[in-house]
Every structure is written in structure tokens, then in C-alpha cells.
């Protein structure tokens, strides 16, 4: 294989990997050159796959090359384009974070059991179940010492959302778990989700249950924001980041 052919093949593999990952979003990325180190690694992998002694491993070599290209490209292309993949999930400034448009699947109020007046419930999960909402959004584990202090539900079929706000206390510490369920409306306007306070800096993605949760802090206290179907979910309070992750993990146990 000539050097020119090798260059062309390396670039095709890199661009195909990009299209596989980004799909239509690739058109939004500006044209850019791949780093010399990246192209060197790609050429090395393709030379290995093209070696006569390795013909029986050709398909494996090509697959490895494509996978390596994809993994490296996630960093190279994103850095070169300044494209922040997490802003597909949320929008944020130095002070607030909110879900990005398209993250919520609005639910038909007829698919819930919305009472005329909220009832009395012993915990958040019981309240959500009573309303006919069966997705996994409530932590099964809380840091030691926290007990339910208040559970407030507001919103009805005429509202754009139904808010389930539960607060917990442990001495002087507090913890909030909130679930907002967004309802379909024939006059549905632009997405307009809640704004949550945060400290300066980008949120950190945390995967659990097949869902990306965005972790940040508010006044130094860990918080999490994510979407699950028609539900906008939030956790925040006087806990550690590891405890927050443990709470999230317990949702899907």
C-alpha cells in the first residue's frame, strides 16, 4: 500500500467513525485536521492489518482500527470543534442549569391518575405510584440519619407539570429529592423546564441505569439533574458526592 493510499484510507476510517458516532451532527463540526499523533496511530494500525502475514486477521485489524479511531475521535473532534456533547442534555451558565429542549417525553394526563386534591402519602415513591407514574426515579437509599421532613405535591391536569417535592433532614443538614412530571398539552409551547441553581463550572456526567445524570454543586453542596421519560429529576443537599452517586445507583437496583 502506497503512502498516499495509506493516508486516504486512514482518513476515511476516521471520518466513518465520526459519522457512526455523530450522525447528522457531523455537519455541524467545522473542518479540521487530525493531530499528527492521531494519524500516526491510525496508519500504524492499518499497516498491521495490511501486512501479508496478518491477512487472516484483516477483519479484526480493520475493526480495531475503526474502534480506536472512534474512541480517539471523541476527544480530538470535540476539542477541535469546541463542541460540548453534554449540552445535548442540558444548558447551563455559571449560576443555573436546566434540561435542554427535547429531553422530556411529555405524558398524556389520561395516562396518569391525577386526583382532584393531593392525598396524604408516607413517602415520595408512594405518591408517584398513586399518580400512576411507574418509572424508576426515587432513590431506595438515603445517607444515614436523613428522615422525611415534608412532602409537597402541586399541579393538576390544567398545569404544564406536576411537582413532587420531598425534603429530608438530619439534624442541621437537609436533602431534597424533586420529580417534575411534564404533561402533554394541545397548545404545547417551547420547552420551558425548571432552572436549578449551581456553582460555576461544567457539570460532570454520571451513568447509571442507562441514563446520564449531570452532577454539579450548589453553594458547595452536590446536586444531580437528569431526565427519565416525562420526569425531570433533581437531588441536592448536605451530602458528599459519593453519597449522591450511591443514591443515584440505588434508584435502579
PDB file of C-alpha atoms in Angstrom:
ATOM      1  CA  UNK A   1       0.000   0.000   0.000  1.00  0.00           C
ATOM      2  CA  UNK A   2       1.447   3.347  -1.012  1.00  0.00           C
ATOM      3  CA  UNK A   3       1.833   6.191   1.462  1.00  0.00           C
ATOM      4  CA  UNK A   4      -0.862   8.178  -0.364  1.00  0.00           C
ATOM      5  CA  UNK A   5      -3.280   5.232  -0.279  1.00  0.00           C
ATOM      6  CA  UNK A   6      -2.490   4.720   3.389  1.00  0.00           C
ATOM      7  CA  UNK A   7      -3.214   8.385   4.101  1.00  0.00           C
ATOM      8  CA  UNK A   8      -6.527   8.199   2.243  1.00  0.00           C
ATOM      9  CA  UNK A   9      -7.602   5.003   3.975  1.00  0.00           C
ATOM     10  CA  UNK A  10      -6.681   6.318   7.422  1.00  0.00           C
ATOM     11  CA  UNK A  11      -8.712   9.451   6.892  1.00  0.00           C
ATOM     12  CA  UNK A  12     -11.726   7.515   5.532  1.00  0.00           C
ATOM     13  CA  UNK A  13     -11.720   5.270   8.604  1.00  0.00           C
ATOM     14  CA  UNK A  14     -11.512   8.285  10.907  1.00  0.00           C
ATOM     15  CA  UNK A  15     -14.350  10.092   9.147  1.00  0.00           C
ATOM     16  CA  UNK A  16     -16.519   6.958   9.014  1.00  0.00           C
ATOM     17  CA  UNK A  17     -16.033   6.527  12.751  1.00  0.00           C
ATOM     18  CA  UNK A  18     -17.076  10.129  13.251  1.00  0.00           C
ATOM     19  CA  UNK A  19     -20.217   9.648  11.182  1.00  0.00           C
ATOM     20  CA  UNK A  20     -21.051   6.490  13.128  1.00  0.00           C
ATOM     21  CA  UNK A  21     -20.839   8.399  16.423  1.00  0.00           C
ATOM     22  CA  UNK A  22     -22.244  11.793  15.480  1.00  0.00           C
ATOM     23  CA  UNK A  23     -24.596  11.023  12.575  1.00  0.00           C
ATOM     24  CA  UNK A  24     -26.187  14.227  11.297  1.00  0.00           C
ATOM     25  CA  UNK A  25     -24.314  16.252  13.907  1.00  0.00           C
ATOM     26  CA  UNK A  26     -21.125  15.784  11.916  1.00  0.00           C
ATOM     27  CA  UNK A  27     -22.260  18.508   9.548  1.00  0.00           C
ATOM     28  CA  UNK A  28     -22.168  20.945  12.442  1.00  0.00           C
ATOM     29  CA  UNK A  29     -18.478  20.286  13.115  1.00  0.00           C
ATOM     30  CA  UNK A  30     -16.072  22.601  11.312  1.00  0.00           C
ATOM     31  CA  UNK A  31     -13.439  21.139   9.025  1.00  0.00           C
ATOM     32  CA  UNK A  32     -10.213  20.422  10.844  1.00  0.00           C
ATOM     33  CA  UNK A  33      -7.028  18.391  10.501  1.00  0.00           C
ATOM     34  CA  UNK A  34      -6.440  15.431  12.745  1.00  0.00           C
ATOM     35  CA  UNK A  35      -3.434  15.647  15.001  1.00  0.00           C
ATOM     36  CA  UNK A  36      -0.183  14.122  13.669  1.00  0.00           C
ATOM     37  CA  UNK A  37      -0.128  11.714  16.618  1.00  0.00           C
ATOM     38  CA  UNK A  38      -3.665  10.545  15.872  1.00  0.00           C
ATOM     39  CA  UNK A  39      -2.930   9.969  12.177  1.00  0.00           C
ATOM     40  CA  UNK A  40       0.336   8.198  13.054  1.00  0.00           C
ATOM     41  CA  UNK A  41      -1.534   5.723  15.272  1.00  0.00           C
ATOM     42  CA  UNK A  42      -4.148   5.120  12.587  1.00  0.00           C
ATOM     43  CA  UNK A  43      -1.523   4.469   9.912  1.00  0.00           C
ATOM     44  CA  UNK A  44       0.292   2.057  12.230  1.00  0.00           C
ATOM     45  CA  UNK A  45      -2.897   0.075  12.870  1.00  0.00           C
ATOM     46  CA  UNK A  46      -3.727  -0.106   9.154  1.00  0.00           C
ATOM     47  CA  UNK A  47      -0.174  -1.206   8.271  1.00  0.00           C
ATOM     48  CA  UNK A  48      -0.540  -4.025  10.825  1.00  0.00           C
ATOM     49  CA  UNK A  49      -3.829  -5.099   9.263  1.00  0.00           C
ATOM     50  CA  UNK A  50      -2.326  -4.893   5.722  1.00  0.00           C
ATOM     51  CA  UNK A  51       0.776  -6.982   6.483  1.00  0.00           C
ATOM     52  CA  UNK A  52       0.807 -10.222   4.374  1.00  0.00           C
ATOM     53  CA  UNK A  53       1.322 -12.360   7.474  1.00  0.00           C
ATOM     54  CA  UNK A  54      -1.791 -10.914   9.018  1.00  0.00           C
ATOM     55  CA  UNK A  55      -4.318 -11.362   6.199  1.00  0.00           C
ATOM     56  CA  UNK A  56      -6.338 -13.831   8.213  1.00  0.00           C
ATOM     57  CA  UNK A  57      -6.684 -11.123  10.868  1.00  0.00           C
ATOM     58  CA  UNK A  58      -7.612  -8.408   8.386  1.00  0.00           C
ATOM     59  CA  UNK A  59     -11.207  -8.024   9.511  1.00  0.00           C
ATOM     60  CA  UNK A  60     -10.112  -7.893  13.157  1.00  0.00           C
ATOM     61  CA  UNK A  61      -7.448  -5.312  12.331  1.00  0.00           C
ATOM     62  CA  UNK A  62      -9.929  -3.139  10.486  1.00  0.00           C
ATOM     63  CA  UNK A  63     -12.386  -3.383  13.358  1.00  0.00           C
ATOM     64  CA  UNK A  64      -9.722  -2.448  15.892  1.00  0.00           C
ATOM     65  CA  UNK A  65      -8.640   0.472  13.736  1.00  0.00           C
ATOM     66  CA  UNK A  66     -12.203   1.744  13.462  1.00  0.00           C
ATOM     67  CA  UNK A  67     -12.859   1.371  17.173  1.00  0.00           C
ATOM     68  CA  UNK A  68      -9.626   3.098  18.124  1.00  0.00           C
ATOM     69  CA  UNK A  69     -10.426   5.856  15.648  1.00  0.00           C
ATOM     70  CA  UNK A  70     -13.850   6.280  17.180  1.00  0.00           C
ATOM     71  CA  UNK A  71     -12.535   6.476  20.736  1.00  0.00           C
ATOM     72  CA  UNK A  72      -9.757   8.883  19.873  1.00  0.00           C
ATOM     73  CA  UNK A  73     -12.030  10.942  17.654  1.00  0.00           C
ATOM     74  CA  UNK A  74     -14.418  11.611  20.513  1.00  0.00           C
ATOM     75  CA  UNK A  75     -11.657  13.624  22.112  1.00  0.00           C
ATOM     76  CA  UNK A  76      -9.950  15.022  19.023  1.00  0.00           C
ATOM     77  CA  UNK A  77     -13.036  16.181  17.141  1.00  0.00           C
ATOM     78  CA  UNK A  78     -14.751  17.538  20.206  1.00  0.00           C
ATOM     79  CA  UNK A  79     -11.703  19.544  21.265  1.00  0.00           C
ATOM     80  CA  UNK A  80     -11.059  20.819  17.750  1.00  0.00           C
ATOM     81  CA  UNK A  81     -14.641  21.932  17.236  1.00  0.00           C
ATOM     82  CA  UNK A  82     -15.289  23.190  20.740  1.00  0.00           C
ATOM     83  CA  UNK A  83     -18.399  21.015  20.669  1.00  0.00           C
ATOM     84  CA  UNK A  84     -19.754  20.160  24.120  1.00  0.00           C
ATOM     85  CA  UNK A  85     -21.640  16.875  23.836  1.00  0.00           C
ATOM     86  CA  UNK A  86     -23.222  17.279  27.285  1.00  0.00           C
ATOM     87  CA  UNK A  87     -25.077  20.378  26.119  1.00  0.00           C
ATOM     88  CA  UNK A  88     -27.310  17.999  24.211  1.00  0.00           C
ATOM     89  CA  UNK A  89     -28.678  17.025  27.632  1.00  0.00           C
ATOM     90  CA  UNK A  90     -28.700  20.325  29.491  1.00  0.00           C
ATOM     91  CA  UNK A  91     -27.954  24.021  29.237  1.00  0.00           C
ATOM     92  CA  UNK A  92     -26.069  25.899  31.893  1.00  0.00           C
ATOM     93  CA  UNK A  93     -24.379  29.110  32.878  1.00  0.00           C
ATOM     94  CA  UNK A  94     -22.146  29.876  35.839  1.00  0.00           C
ATOM     95  CA  UNK A  95     -25.248  30.089  38.052  1.00  0.00           C
ATOM     96  CA  UNK A  96     -28.017  27.824  36.708  1.00  0.00           C
ATOM     97  CA  UNK A  97     -28.569  24.507  34.947  1.00  0.00           C
ATOM     98  CA  UNK A  98     -31.680  23.341  33.084  1.00  0.00           C
ATOM     99  CA  UNK A  99     -32.602  20.432  30.840  1.00  0.00           C
ATOM    100  CA  UNK A 100     -32.074  21.067  27.147  1.00  0.00           C
ATOM    101  CA  UNK A 101     -35.047  21.016  24.734  1.00  0.00           C
ATOM    102  CA  UNK A 102     -36.010  17.526  23.610  1.00  0.00           C
ATOM    103  CA  UNK A 103     -35.019  15.736  26.835  1.00  0.00           C
ATOM    104  CA  UNK A 104     -38.577  15.327  28.155  1.00  0.00           C
ATOM    105  CA  UNK A 105     -41.179  12.942  26.715  1.00  0.00           C
ATOM    106  CA  UNK A 106     -44.427  14.667  27.628  1.00  0.00           C
ATOM    107  CA  UNK A 107     -47.093  12.353  29.048  1.00  0.00           C
ATOM    108  CA  UNK A 108     -50.834  12.387  28.345  1.00  0.00           C
ATOM    109  CA  UNK A 109     -52.648  13.293  31.606  1.00  0.00           C
ATOM    110  CA  UNK A 110     -55.105  10.474  30.816  1.00  0.00           C
ATOM    111  CA  UNK A 111     -52.237   8.011  31.343  1.00  0.00           C
ATOM    112  CA  UNK A 112     -51.869   9.167  34.950  1.00  0.00           C
ATOM    113  CA  UNK A 113     -54.244   9.057  37.907  1.00  0.00           C
ATOM    114  CA  UNK A 114     -54.352  12.715  38.870  1.00  0.00           C
ATOM    115  CA  UNK A 115     -56.640  13.288  41.869  1.00  0.00           C
ATOM    116  CA  UNK A 116     -58.646  16.463  42.308  1.00  0.00           C
ATOM    117  CA  UNK A 117     -56.805  17.067  45.558  1.00  0.00           C
ATOM    118  CA  UNK A 118     -53.414  15.617  46.598  1.00  0.00           C
ATOM    119  CA  UNK A 119     -53.701  12.889  49.201  1.00  0.00           C
ATOM    120  CA  UNK A 120     -51.565  12.036  52.224  1.00  0.00           C
ATOM    121  CA  UNK A 121     -48.549   9.883  51.419  1.00  0.00           C
ATOM    122  CA  UNK A 122     -45.837   8.384  53.594  1.00  0.00           C
ATOM    123  CA  UNK A 123     -43.031   8.821  51.054  1.00  0.00           C
ATOM    124  CA  UNK A 124     -42.212  10.032  47.571  1.00  0.00           C
ATOM    125  CA  UNK A 125     -42.463   6.633  45.919  1.00  0.00           C
ATOM    126  CA  UNK A 126     -45.944   6.066  47.326  1.00  0.00           C
ATOM    127  CA  UNK A 127     -47.074   9.431  45.955  1.00  0.00           C
ATOM    128  CA  UNK A 128     -45.710   8.756  42.464  1.00  0.00           C
ATOM    129  CA  UNK A 129     -47.293   5.301  42.423  1.00  0.00           C
ATOM    130  CA  UNK A 130     -50.639   6.771  43.473  1.00  0.00           C
ATOM    131  CA  UNK A 131     -50.451   9.120  40.479  1.00  0.00           C
ATOM    132  CA  UNK A 132     -49.794   6.194  38.158  1.00  0.00           C
ATOM    133  CA  UNK A 133     -46.165   7.036  37.433  1.00  0.00           C
ATOM    134  CA  UNK A 134     -44.068   3.855  37.360  1.00  0.00           C
ATOM    135  CA  UNK A 135     -40.618   4.844  36.118  1.00  0.00           C
ATOM    136  CA  UNK A 136     -37.600   4.431  38.392  1.00  0.00           C
ATOM    137  CA  UNK A 137     -36.745   7.897  39.698  1.00  0.00           C
ATOM    138  CA  UNK A 138     -36.750   7.625  43.514  1.00  0.00           C
ATOM    139  CA  UNK A 139     -33.600   6.633  45.470  1.00  0.00           C
ATOM    140  CA  UNK A 140     -34.050   3.495  47.561  1.00  0.00           C
ATOM    141  CA  UNK A 141     -31.117   4.516  49.744  1.00  0.00           C
ATOM    142  CA  UNK A 142     -30.520   7.731  51.705  1.00  0.00           C
ATOM    143  CA  UNK A 143     -27.430   8.690  53.696  1.00  0.00           C
ATOM    144  CA  UNK A 144     -27.719   7.562  57.304  1.00  0.00           C
ATOM    145  CA  UNK A 145     -29.784   9.798  59.575  1.00  0.00           C
ATOM    146  CA  UNK A 146     -31.969  11.517  56.989  1.00  0.00           C
ATOM    147  CA  UNK A 147     -35.733  11.294  57.586  1.00  0.00           C
ATOM    148  CA  UNK A 148     -38.618  12.679  55.571  1.00  0.00           C
ATOM    149  CA  UNK A 149     -39.494  16.160  56.792  1.00  0.00           C
ATOM    150  CA  UNK A 150     -42.005  17.322  54.200  1.00  0.00           C
ATOM    151  CA  UNK A 151     -43.667  16.082  51.008  1.00  0.00           C
ATOM    152  CA  UNK A 152     -45.440  18.634  48.832  1.00  0.00           C
ATOM    153  CA  UNK A 153     -47.324  17.941  45.603  1.00  0.00           C
ATOM    154  CA  UNK A 154     -48.728  20.686  43.431  1.00  0.00           C
ATOM    155  CA  UNK A 155     -50.149  20.843  39.942  1.00  0.00           C
ATOM    156  CA  UNK A 156     -53.181  19.332  38.197  1.00  0.00           C
ATOM    157  CA  UNK A 157     -54.380  18.416  34.700  1.00  0.00           C
ATOM    158  CA  UNK A 158     -54.534  22.105  33.813  1.00  0.00           C
ATOM    159  CA  UNK A 159     -50.868  22.583  34.742  1.00  0.00           C
ATOM    160  CA  UNK A 160     -47.876  22.070  32.493  1.00  0.00           C
ATOM    161  CA  UNK A 161     -46.295  19.852  35.130  1.00  0.00           C
ATOM    162  CA  UNK A 162     -46.934  18.119  38.443  1.00  0.00           C
ATOM    163  CA  UNK A 163     -44.227  18.725  41.039  1.00  0.00           C
ATOM    164  CA  UNK A 164     -43.348  16.187  43.734  1.00  0.00           C
ATOM    165  CA  UNK A 165     -41.049  17.900  46.233  1.00  0.00           C
ATOM    166  CA  UNK A 166     -39.706  15.869  49.150  1.00  0.00           C
ATOM    167  CA  UNK A 167     -37.338  17.262  51.773  1.00  0.00           C
ATOM    168  CA  UNK A 168     -35.357  15.338  54.367  1.00  0.00           C
ATOM    169  CA  UNK A 169     -33.491  16.441  57.481  1.00  0.00           C
ATOM    170  CA  UNK A 170     -30.634  15.135  59.576  1.00  0.00           C
ATOM    171  CA  UNK A 171     -30.005  17.499  62.457  1.00  0.00           C
ATOM    172  CA  UNK A 172     -28.991  20.730  60.676  1.00  0.00           C
ATOM    173  CA  UNK A 173     -28.472  19.017  57.317  1.00  0.00           C
ATOM    174  CA  UNK A 174     -31.075  18.953  54.574  1.00  0.00           C
ATOM    175  CA  UNK A 175     -31.662  16.913  51.434  1.00  0.00           C
ATOM    176  CA  UNK A 176     -34.103  17.482  48.563  1.00  0.00           C
ATOM    177  CA  UNK A 177     -35.422  14.973  46.033  1.00  0.00           C
ATOM    178  CA  UNK A 178     -37.743  16.518  43.453  1.00  0.00           C
ATOM    179  CA  UNK A 179     -39.562  14.976  40.488  1.00  0.00           C
ATOM    180  CA  UNK A 180     -41.422  17.148  37.975  1.00  0.00           C
ATOM    181  CA  UNK A 181     -43.708  15.291  35.551  1.00  0.00           C
ATOM    182  CA  UNK A 182     -44.457  17.246  32.359  1.00  0.00           C
ATOM    183  CA  UNK A 183     -47.903  16.880  30.790  1.00  0.00           C
ATOM    184  CA  UNK A 184     -48.931  16.952  27.152  1.00  0.00           C
ATOM    185  CA  UNK A 185     -50.931  19.977  26.077  1.00  0.00           C
ATOM    186  CA  UNK A 186     -52.548  20.720  22.731  1.00  0.00           C
ATOM    187  CA  UNK A 187     -51.142  24.231  22.948  1.00  0.00           C
ATOM    188  CA  UNK A 188     -47.681  22.995  23.904  1.00  0.00           C
ATOM    189  CA  UNK A 189     -45.207  25.830  23.565  1.00  0.00           C
ATOM    190  CA  UNK A 190     -41.400  25.778  23.588  1.00  0.00           C
ATOM    191  CA  UNK A 191     -39.763  23.597  26.220  1.00  0.00           C
ATOM    192  CA  UNK A 192     -39.570  25.565  29.436  1.00  0.00           C
ATOM    193  CA  UNK A 193     -38.074  23.443  32.192  1.00  0.00           C
ATOM    194  CA  UNK A 194     -37.054  24.384  35.710  1.00  0.00           C
ATOM    195  CA  UNK A 195     -33.858  26.316  36.365  1.00  0.00           C
ATOM    196  CA  UNK A 196     -31.759  24.911  39.200  1.00  0.00           C
ATOM    197  CA  UNK A 197     -29.019  26.841  40.970  1.00  0.00           C
ATOM    198  CA  UNK A 198     -25.415  25.701  40.568  1.00  0.00           C
ATOM    199  CA  UNK A 199     -21.867  26.825  41.205  1.00  0.00           C
ATOM    200  CA  UNK A 200     -19.503  27.914  38.441  1.00  0.00           C
ATOM    201  CA  UNK A 201     -18.088  25.135  36.300  1.00  0.00           C
ATOM    202  CA  UNK A 202     -19.329  22.429  33.940  1.00  0.00           C
ATOM    203  CA  UNK A 203     -21.434  19.536  35.218  1.00  0.00           C
ATOM    204  CA  UNK A 204     -19.944  16.041  35.262  1.00  0.00           C
ATOM    205  CA  UNK A 205     -21.836  13.163  33.574  1.00  0.00           C
ATOM    206  CA  UNK A 206     -22.579  10.082  35.677  1.00  0.00           C
ATOM    207  CA  UNK A 207     -24.065   6.983  34.039  1.00  0.00           C
ATOM    208  CA  UNK A 208     -26.477   4.695  35.889  1.00  0.00           C
ATOM    209  CA  UNK A 209     -29.475   2.677  34.775  1.00  0.00           C
ATOM    210  CA  UNK A 210     -28.786   3.587  31.151  1.00  0.00           C
ATOM    211  CA  UNK A 211     -29.334   7.280  31.945  1.00  0.00           C
ATOM    212  CA  UNK A 212     -26.863  10.164  32.054  1.00  0.00           C
ATOM    213  CA  UNK A 213     -27.116  12.164  35.280  1.00  0.00           C
ATOM    214  CA  UNK A 214     -25.383  15.544  35.367  1.00  0.00           C
ATOM    215  CA  UNK A 215     -23.576  16.226  38.636  1.00  0.00           C
ATOM    216  CA  UNK A 216     -22.543  19.650  39.874  1.00  0.00           C
ATOM    217  CA  UNK A 217     -22.681  21.651  43.114  1.00  0.00           C
ATOM    218  CA  UNK A 218     -24.758  24.459  44.568  1.00  0.00           C
ATOM    219  CA  UNK A 219     -23.129  26.501  47.341  1.00  0.00           C
ATOM    220  CA  UNK A 220     -20.640  23.641  47.582  1.00  0.00           C
ATOM    221  CA  UNK A 221     -23.359  21.015  48.053  1.00  0.00           C
ATOM    222  CA  UNK A 222     -23.573  18.176  45.494  1.00  0.00           C
ATOM    223  CA  UNK A 223     -26.595  18.157  43.178  1.00  0.00           C
ATOM    224  CA  UNK A 224     -27.785  15.983  40.282  1.00  0.00           C
ATOM    225  CA  UNK A 225     -30.148  16.705  37.385  1.00  0.00           C
ATOM    226  CA  UNK A 226     -31.475  14.249  34.793  1.00  0.00           C
ATOM    227  CA  UNK A 227     -34.495  13.275  32.693  1.00  0.00           C
ATOM    228  CA  UNK A 228     -36.377   9.977  32.608  1.00  0.00           C
ATOM    229  CA  UNK A 229     -39.288   9.972  30.169  1.00  0.00           C
ATOM    230  CA  UNK A 230     -41.672  12.766  31.209  1.00  0.00           C
ATOM    231  CA  UNK A 231     -39.863  13.257  34.527  1.00  0.00           C
ATOM    232  CA  UNK A 232     -37.337  15.956  35.364  1.00  0.00           C
ATOM    233  CA  UNK A 233     -35.421  14.723  38.416  1.00  0.00           C
ATOM    234  CA  UNK A 234     -33.266  16.590  40.918  1.00  0.00           C
ATOM    235  CA  UNK A 235     -31.306  15.697  44.064  1.00  0.00           C
ATOM    236  CA  UNK A 236     -29.339  18.136  46.207  1.00  0.00           C
ATOM    237  CA  UNK A 237     -28.290  18.761  49.775  1.00  0.00           C
ATOM    238  CA  UNK A 238     -25.748  18.389  52.578  1.00  0.00           C
ATOM    239  CA  UNK A 239     -24.204  15.135  51.394  1.00  0.00           C
ATOM    240  CA  UNK A 240     -20.965  14.054  49.766  1.00  0.00           C
ATOM    241  CA  UNK A 241     -20.571  13.450  46.047  1.00  0.00           C
ATOM    242  CA  UNK A 242     -20.036   9.749  46.751  1.00  0.00           C
ATOM    243  CA  UNK A 243     -23.289   9.629  48.723  1.00  0.00           C
ATOM    244  CA  UNK A 244     -25.058  11.346  45.829  1.00  0.00           C
ATOM    245  CA  UNK A 245     -23.760   8.708  43.425  1.00  0.00           C
ATOM    246  CA  UNK A 246     -24.839   5.960  45.824  1.00  0.00           C
ATOM    247  CA  UNK A 247     -28.342   7.473  45.957  1.00  0.00           C
ATOM    248  CA  UNK A 248     -28.475   7.503  42.144  1.00  0.00           C
ATOM    249  CA  UNK A 249     -27.255   3.905  41.895  1.00  0.00           C
ATOM    250  CA  UNK A 250     -29.942   2.789  44.345  1.00  0.00           C
ATOM    251  CA  UNK A 251     -32.687   4.104  42.043  1.00  0.00           C
ATOM    252  CA  UNK A 252     -32.030   1.300  39.568  1.00  0.00           C
ATOM    253  CA  UNK A 253     -31.397  -1.574  41.970  1.00  0.00           C
TER     254      UNK A 253
END
